CSV table of C-alpha atoms in Angstrom, one decimal:
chain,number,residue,atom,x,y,z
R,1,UNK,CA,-153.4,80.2,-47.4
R,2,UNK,CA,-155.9,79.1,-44.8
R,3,UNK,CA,-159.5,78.8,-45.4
R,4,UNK,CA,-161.5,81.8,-45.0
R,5,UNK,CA,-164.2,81.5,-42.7
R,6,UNK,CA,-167.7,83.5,-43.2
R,7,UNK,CA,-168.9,85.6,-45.7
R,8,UNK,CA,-166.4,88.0,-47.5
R,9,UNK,CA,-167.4,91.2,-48.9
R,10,UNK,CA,-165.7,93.7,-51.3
R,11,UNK,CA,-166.6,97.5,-51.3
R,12,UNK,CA,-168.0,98.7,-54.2
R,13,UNK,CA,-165.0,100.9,-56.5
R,14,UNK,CA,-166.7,104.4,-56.0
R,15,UNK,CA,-167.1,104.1,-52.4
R,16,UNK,CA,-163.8,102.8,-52.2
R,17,UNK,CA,-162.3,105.7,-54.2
R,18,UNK,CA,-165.2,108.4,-52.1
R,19,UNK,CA,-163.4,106.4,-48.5
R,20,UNK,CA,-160.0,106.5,-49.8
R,21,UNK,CA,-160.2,110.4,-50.7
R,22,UNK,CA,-162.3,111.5,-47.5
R,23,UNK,CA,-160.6,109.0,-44.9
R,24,UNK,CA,-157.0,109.2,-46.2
R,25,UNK,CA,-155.6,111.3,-43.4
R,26,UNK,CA,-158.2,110.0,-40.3
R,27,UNK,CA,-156.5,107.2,-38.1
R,28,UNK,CA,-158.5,104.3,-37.4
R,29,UNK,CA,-159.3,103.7,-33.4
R,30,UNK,CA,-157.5,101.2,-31.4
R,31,UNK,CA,-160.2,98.7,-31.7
R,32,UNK,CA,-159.7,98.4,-35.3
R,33,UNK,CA,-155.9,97.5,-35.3
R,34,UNK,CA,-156.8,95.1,-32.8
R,35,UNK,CA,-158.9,93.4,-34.7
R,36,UNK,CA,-156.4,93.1,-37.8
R,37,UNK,CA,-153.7,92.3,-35.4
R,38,UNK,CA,-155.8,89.2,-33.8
R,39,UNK,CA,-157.9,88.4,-38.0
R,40,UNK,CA,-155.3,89.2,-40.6
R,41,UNK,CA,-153.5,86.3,-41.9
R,42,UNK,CA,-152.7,87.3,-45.6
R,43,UNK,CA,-149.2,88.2,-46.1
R,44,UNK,CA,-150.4,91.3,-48.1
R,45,UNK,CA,-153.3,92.1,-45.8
R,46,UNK,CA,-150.4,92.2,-42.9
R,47,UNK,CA,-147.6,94.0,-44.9
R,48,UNK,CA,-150.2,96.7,-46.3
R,49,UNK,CA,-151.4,97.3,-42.6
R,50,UNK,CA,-148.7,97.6,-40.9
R,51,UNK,CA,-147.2,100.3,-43.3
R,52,UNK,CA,-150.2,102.1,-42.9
R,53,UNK,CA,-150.0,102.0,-38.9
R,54,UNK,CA,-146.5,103.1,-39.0
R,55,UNK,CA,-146.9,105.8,-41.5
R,56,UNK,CA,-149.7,107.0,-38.7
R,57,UNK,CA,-147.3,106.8,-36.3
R,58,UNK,CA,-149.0,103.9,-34.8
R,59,UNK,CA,-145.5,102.5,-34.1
R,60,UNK,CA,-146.8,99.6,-31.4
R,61,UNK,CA,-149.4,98.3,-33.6
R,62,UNK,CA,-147.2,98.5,-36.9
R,63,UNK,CA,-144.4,96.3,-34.7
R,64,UNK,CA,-147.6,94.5,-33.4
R,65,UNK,CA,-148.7,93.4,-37.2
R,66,UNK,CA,-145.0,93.0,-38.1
R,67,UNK,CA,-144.5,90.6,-35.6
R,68,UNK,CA,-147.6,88.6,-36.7
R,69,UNK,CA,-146.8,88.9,-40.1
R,70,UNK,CA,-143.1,87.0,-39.2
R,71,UNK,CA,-145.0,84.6,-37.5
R,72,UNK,CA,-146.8,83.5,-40.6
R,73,UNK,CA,-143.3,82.9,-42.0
R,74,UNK,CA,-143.3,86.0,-44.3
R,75,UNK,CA,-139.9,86.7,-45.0
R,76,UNK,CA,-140.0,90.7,-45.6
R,77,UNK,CA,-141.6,90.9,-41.9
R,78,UNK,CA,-138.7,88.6,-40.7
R,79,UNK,CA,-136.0,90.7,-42.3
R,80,UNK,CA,-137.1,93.9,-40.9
R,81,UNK,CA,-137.6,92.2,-37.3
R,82,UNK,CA,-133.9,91.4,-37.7
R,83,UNK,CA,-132.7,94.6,-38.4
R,84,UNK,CA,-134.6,96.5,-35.6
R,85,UNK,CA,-132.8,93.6,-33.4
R,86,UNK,CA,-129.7,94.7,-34.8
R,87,UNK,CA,-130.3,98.3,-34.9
R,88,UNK,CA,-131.1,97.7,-31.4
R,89,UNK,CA,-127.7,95.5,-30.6
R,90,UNK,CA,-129.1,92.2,-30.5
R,91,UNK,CA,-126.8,90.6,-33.0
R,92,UNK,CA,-127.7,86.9,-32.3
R,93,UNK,CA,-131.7,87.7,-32.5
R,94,UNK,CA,-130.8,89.4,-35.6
R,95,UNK,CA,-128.9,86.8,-36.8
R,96,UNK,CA,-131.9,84.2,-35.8
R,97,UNK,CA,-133.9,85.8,-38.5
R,98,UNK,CA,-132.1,87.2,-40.9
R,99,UNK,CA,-131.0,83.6,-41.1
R,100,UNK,CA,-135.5,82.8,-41.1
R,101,UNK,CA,-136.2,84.9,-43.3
R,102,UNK,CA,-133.3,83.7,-46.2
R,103,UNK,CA,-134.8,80.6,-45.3
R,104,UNK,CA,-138.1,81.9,-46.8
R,105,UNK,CA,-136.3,83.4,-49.5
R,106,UNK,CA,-134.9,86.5,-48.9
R,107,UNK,CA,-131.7,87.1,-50.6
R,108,UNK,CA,-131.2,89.9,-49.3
R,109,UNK,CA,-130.9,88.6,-45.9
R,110,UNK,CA,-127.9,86.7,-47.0
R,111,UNK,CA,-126.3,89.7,-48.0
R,112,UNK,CA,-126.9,90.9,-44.6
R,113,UNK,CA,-125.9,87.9,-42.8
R,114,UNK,CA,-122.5,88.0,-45.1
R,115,UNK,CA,-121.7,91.3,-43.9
R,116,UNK,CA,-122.6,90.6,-40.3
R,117,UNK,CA,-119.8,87.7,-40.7
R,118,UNK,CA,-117.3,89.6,-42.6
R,119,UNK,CA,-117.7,92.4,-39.6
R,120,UNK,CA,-116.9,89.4,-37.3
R,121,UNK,CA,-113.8,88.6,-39.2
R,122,UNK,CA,-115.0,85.4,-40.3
R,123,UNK,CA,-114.3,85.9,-44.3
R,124,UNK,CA,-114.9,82.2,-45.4
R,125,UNK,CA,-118.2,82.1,-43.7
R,126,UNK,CA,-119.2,85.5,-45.4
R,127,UNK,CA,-117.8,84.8,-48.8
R,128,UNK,CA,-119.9,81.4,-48.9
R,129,UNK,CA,-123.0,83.3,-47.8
R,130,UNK,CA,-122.3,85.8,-50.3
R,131,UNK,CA,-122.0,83.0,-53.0
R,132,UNK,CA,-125.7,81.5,-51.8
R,133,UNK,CA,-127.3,84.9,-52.4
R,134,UNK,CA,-125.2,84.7,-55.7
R,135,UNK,CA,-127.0,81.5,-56.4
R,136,UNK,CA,-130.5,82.7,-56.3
R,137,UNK,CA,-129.5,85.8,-58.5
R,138,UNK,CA,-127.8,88.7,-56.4
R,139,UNK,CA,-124.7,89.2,-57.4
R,140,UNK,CA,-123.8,92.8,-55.0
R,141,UNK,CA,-122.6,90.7,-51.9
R,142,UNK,CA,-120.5,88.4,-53.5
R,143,UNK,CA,-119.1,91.8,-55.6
R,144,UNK,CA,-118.5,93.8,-52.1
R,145,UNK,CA,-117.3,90.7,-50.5
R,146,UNK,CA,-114.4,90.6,-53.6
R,147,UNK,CA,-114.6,94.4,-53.2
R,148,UNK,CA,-113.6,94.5,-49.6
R,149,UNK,CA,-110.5,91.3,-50.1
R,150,UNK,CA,-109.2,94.0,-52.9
R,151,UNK,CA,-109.2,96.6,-50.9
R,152,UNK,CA,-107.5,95.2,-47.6
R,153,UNK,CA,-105.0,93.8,-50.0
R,154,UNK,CA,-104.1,97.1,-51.7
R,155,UNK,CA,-104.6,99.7,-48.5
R,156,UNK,CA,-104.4,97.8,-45.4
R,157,UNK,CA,-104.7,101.0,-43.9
R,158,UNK,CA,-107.1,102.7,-46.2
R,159,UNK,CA,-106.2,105.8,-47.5
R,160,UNK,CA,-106.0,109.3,-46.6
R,161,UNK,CA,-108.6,112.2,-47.6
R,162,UNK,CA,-106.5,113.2,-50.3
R,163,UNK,CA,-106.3,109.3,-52.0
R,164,UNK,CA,-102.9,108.4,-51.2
R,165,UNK,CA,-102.2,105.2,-49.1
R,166,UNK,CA,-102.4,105.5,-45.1
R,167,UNK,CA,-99.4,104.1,-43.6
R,168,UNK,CA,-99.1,102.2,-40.9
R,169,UNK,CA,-98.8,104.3,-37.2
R,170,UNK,CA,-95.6,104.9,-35.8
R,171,UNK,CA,-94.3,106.6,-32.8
R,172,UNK,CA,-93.6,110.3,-33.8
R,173,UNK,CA,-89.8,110.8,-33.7
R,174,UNK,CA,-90.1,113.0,-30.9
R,175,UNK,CA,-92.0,110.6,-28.8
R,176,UNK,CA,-88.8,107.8,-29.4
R,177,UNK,CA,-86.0,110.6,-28.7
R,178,UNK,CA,-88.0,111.4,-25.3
R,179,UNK,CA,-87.4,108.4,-23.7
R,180,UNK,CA,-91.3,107.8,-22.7
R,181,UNK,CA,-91.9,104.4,-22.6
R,182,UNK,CA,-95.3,103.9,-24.9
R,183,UNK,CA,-97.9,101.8,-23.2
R,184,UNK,CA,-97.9,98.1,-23.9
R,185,UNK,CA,-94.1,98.6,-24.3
R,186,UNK,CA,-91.5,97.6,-21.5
């Protein structure tokens, strides 16, 4: 944590609780999340504010401080940048910092990053990310990665709404006595 420069005061605990009752539902002015956005450095100062700006609806400066918090290197801020990239359909940016913010110690990133490979059909890259974040502890992507190889095994082609096995399409028996030639056929 950097140095802080200048004096730092603390409210005293009954104004504090008075401010907190009186103030809860009044929105700061612009001027004030500016000045957190260009001051805060603490990763709880930045984490604490920008869940405050977003639960005010102050959606730019929450993504504002979020974004500034990520650039400090904290790894919640980096994992919820990725998944508004991916939300958004920028798989690679998400990938970027998903893969940031496991470096900075957020399993659960892994588990996300696992899932982004097994969607990609790359299995032995998402089972060896699912073992990292089995490593440090989590244990639920390496059980839905085993989960999922189960499952593909058993039901290829899942199952129907009633539990029993899907079977793999076929033409109708209609469609074959026709004489329509199915696309992709000749």
């Amino acid at each position: 944590m950097p140095p802080l420069a200048g004096p730092v005061f603390r409210l005293a605990d009954y104004l504090e609780q008075h401010g907190r009752i009186t103030l809860r539902h009044l929105c700061p002015p612009a001027s004030f999340w500016h000045a957190a956005h260009t001051h805060l450095t603490h990763p709880d100062d930045l984490s604490n504010l920008t869940k405050a700006a977003e639960d005010r609806h102050r959606l730019q400066w929450g993504h504002h401080l979020l974004q500034r918090a990520a650039d400090h290197g904290i790894a919640y801020a980096l994992y919820r940048l990725a998944g508004m990239r991916e939300q958004a359909g920028d798989r690679d940016g998400a990938k970027d910092l998903y893969r940031q913010a496991s470096d900075h110690g957020d399993i659960t990133a892994l588990y996300c990053l696992a899932e982004m490979r097994d969607e990609a059909g790359d299995r032995d890259g998402a089972e060896t990310l699912a073992r990292q974040a089995a490593d440090y502890g989590d244990t639920f992507a390496l059980v839905r990665q085993a989960e999922r190889n189960i499952l593909n095994r058993l039901w290829p082609y899942g199952l129907d709404p009633d539990g029993t096995p899907t079977s793999p399409w076929q033409p109708s028996v209609s469609v074959e006595q026709s004489g329509h030639v199915l696309p992709g056929t000749s």
